[in-house]
XYZ file of N, CA, C and O in Angstrom:
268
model
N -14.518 3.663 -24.663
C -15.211 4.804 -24.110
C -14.551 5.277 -22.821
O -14.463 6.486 -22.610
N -13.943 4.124 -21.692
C -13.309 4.497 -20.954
C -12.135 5.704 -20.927
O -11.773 6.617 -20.185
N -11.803 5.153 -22.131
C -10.201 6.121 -22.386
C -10.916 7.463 -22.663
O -10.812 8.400 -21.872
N -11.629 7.539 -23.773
C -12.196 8.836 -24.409
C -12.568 9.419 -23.151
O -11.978 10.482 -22.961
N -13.314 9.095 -22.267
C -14.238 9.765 -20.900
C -12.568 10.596 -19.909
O -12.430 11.729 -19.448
N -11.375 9.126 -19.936
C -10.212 9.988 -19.170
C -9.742 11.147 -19.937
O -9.299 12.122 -19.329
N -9.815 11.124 -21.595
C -9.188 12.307 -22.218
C -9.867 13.447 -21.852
O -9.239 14.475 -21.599
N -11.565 13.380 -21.763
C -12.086 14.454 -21.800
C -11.771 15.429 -19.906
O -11.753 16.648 -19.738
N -11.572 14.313 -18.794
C -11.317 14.502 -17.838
C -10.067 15.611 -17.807
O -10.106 16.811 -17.537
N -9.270 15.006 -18.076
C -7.776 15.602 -18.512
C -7.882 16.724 -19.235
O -6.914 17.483 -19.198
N -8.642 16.971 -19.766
C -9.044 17.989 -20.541
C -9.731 19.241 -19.619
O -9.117 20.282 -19.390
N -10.772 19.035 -19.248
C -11.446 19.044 -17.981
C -10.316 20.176 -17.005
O -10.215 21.378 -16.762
N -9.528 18.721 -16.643
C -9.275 19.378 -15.386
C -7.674 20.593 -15.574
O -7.406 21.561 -14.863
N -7.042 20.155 -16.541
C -6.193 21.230 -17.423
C -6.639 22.486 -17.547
O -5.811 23.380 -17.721
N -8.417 22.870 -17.459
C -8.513 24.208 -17.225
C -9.107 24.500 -16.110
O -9.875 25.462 -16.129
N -8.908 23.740 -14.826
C -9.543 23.744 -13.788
C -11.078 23.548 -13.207
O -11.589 24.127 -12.249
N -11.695 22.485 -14.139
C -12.602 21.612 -13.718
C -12.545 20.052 -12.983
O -11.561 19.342 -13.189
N -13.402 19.690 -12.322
C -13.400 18.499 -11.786
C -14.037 17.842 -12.413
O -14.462 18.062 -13.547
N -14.284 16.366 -11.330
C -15.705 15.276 -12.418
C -16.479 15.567 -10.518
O -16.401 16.472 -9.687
N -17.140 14.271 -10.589
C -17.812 14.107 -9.573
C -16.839 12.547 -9.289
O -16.626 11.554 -9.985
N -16.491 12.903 -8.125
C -15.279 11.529 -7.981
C -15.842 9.464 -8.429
O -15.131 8.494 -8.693
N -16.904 9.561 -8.347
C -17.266 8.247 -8.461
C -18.457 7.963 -9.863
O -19.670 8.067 -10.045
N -17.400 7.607 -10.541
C -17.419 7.669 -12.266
C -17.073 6.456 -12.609
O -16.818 5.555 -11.810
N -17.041 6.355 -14.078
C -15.839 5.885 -15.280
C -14.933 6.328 -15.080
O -14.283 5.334 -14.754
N -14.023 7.455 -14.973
C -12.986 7.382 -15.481
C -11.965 6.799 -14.164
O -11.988 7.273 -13.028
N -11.029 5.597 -14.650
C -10.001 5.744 -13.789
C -9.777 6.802 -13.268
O -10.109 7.823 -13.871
N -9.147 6.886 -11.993
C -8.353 8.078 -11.525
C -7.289 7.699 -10.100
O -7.651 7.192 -9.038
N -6.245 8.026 -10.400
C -4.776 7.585 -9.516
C -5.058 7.893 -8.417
O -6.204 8.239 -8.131
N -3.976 7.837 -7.445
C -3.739 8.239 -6.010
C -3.447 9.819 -5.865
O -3.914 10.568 -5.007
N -2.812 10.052 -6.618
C -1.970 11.248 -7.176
C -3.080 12.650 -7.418
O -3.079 13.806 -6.995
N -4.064 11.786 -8.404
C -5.550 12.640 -8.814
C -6.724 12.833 -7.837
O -7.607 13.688 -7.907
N -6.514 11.603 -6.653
C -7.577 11.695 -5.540
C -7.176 12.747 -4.633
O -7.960 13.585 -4.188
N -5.540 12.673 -4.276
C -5.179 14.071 -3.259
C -5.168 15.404 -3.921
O -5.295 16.525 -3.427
N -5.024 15.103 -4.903
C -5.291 16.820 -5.955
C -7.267 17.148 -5.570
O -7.795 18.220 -5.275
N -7.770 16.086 -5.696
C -9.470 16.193 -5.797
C -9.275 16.601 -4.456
O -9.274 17.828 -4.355
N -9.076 15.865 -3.173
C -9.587 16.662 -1.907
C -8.671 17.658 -1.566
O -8.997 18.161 -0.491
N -7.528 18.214 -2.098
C -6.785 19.732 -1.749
C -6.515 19.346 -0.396
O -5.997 18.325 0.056
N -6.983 20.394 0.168
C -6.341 21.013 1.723
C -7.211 19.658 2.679
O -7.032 19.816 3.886
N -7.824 18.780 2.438
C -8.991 18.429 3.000
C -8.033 16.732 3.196
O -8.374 15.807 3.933
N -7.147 16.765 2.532
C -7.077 15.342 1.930
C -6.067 14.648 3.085
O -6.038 13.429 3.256
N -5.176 15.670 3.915
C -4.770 14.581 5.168
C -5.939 14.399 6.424
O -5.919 13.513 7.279
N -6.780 15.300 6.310
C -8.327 15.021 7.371
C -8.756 13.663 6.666
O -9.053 12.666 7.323
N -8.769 13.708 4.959
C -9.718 12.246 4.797
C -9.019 11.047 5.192
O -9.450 9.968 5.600
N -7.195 11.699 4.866
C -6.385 10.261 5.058
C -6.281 9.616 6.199
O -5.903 8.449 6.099
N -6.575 10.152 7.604
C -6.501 10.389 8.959
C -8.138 9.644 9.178
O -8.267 8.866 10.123
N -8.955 9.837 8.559
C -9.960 9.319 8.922
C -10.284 7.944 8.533
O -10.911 7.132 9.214
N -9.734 7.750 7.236
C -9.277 6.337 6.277
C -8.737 5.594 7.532
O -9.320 4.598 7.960
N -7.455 6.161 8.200
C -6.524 4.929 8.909
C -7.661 4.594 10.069
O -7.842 3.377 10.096
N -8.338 5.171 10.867
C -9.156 5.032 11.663
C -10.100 4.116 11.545
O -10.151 2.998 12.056
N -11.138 4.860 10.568
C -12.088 4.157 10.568
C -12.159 2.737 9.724
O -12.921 1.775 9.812
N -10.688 3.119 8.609
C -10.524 1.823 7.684
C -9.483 1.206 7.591
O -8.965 0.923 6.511
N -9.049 0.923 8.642
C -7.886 0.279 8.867
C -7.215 -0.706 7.891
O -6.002 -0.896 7.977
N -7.775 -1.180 7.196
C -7.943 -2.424 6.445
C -7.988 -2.440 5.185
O -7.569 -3.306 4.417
N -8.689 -1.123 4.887
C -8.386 -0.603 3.558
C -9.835 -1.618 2.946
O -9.660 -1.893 1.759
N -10.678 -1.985 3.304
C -11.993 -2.711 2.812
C -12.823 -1.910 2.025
O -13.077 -2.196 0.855
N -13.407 -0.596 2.787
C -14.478 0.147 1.436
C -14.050 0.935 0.088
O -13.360 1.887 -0.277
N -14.343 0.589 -0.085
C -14.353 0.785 -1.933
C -12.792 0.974 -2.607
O -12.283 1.931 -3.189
N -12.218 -0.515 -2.225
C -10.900 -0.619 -2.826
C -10.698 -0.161 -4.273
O -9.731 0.523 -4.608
N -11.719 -0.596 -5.171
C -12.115 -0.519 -6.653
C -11.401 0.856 -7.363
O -10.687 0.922 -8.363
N -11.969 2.125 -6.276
C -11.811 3.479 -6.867
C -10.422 3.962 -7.105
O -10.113 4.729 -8.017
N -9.413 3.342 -6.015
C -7.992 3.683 -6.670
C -7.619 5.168 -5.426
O -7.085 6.229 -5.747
N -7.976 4.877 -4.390
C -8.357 6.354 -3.484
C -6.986 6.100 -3.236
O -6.116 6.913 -3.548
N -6.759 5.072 -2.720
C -5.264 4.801 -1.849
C -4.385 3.265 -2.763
O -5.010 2.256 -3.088
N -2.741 3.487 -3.039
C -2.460 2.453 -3.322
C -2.710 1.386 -2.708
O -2.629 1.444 -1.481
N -3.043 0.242 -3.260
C -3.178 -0.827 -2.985
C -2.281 -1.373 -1.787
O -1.131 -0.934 -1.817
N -2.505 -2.041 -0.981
C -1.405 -2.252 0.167
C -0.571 -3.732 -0.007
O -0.603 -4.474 -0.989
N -0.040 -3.861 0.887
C 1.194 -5.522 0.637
C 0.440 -6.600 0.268
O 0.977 -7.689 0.068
């Protein structure tokens, strides 16, 4: 079901729809800076700050994984 839910995403977003970011479907690093657009070096800037560490919600795939 996982996979089927990313096809329909992909599908989705091929004609310029989104999901609601915190789902099923996997989604890359690549797909998180496409999701926040113009917004996404303010979130990354706020990430190094406030999350230095990279601790909340490693799971989602927001940022590659670190060393």
């Amino acid at each position: 079901m996982v996979e089927a839910n990313r096809s329909l995403y992909l599908r989705a977003r091929a004609v310029g729809g989104c999901q609601y970011p915190v789902g099923s479907i996997p989604t890359t690093p690549e797909e998180w800076r496409t999701h926040y657009g113009p917004a996404w070096a303010d979130f990354e800037a706020a990430r190094e700050r406030y999350d230095p560490d990279g601790i909340l919600t490693p799971g989602q795939g927001v940022f590659p994984p670190g060393p």
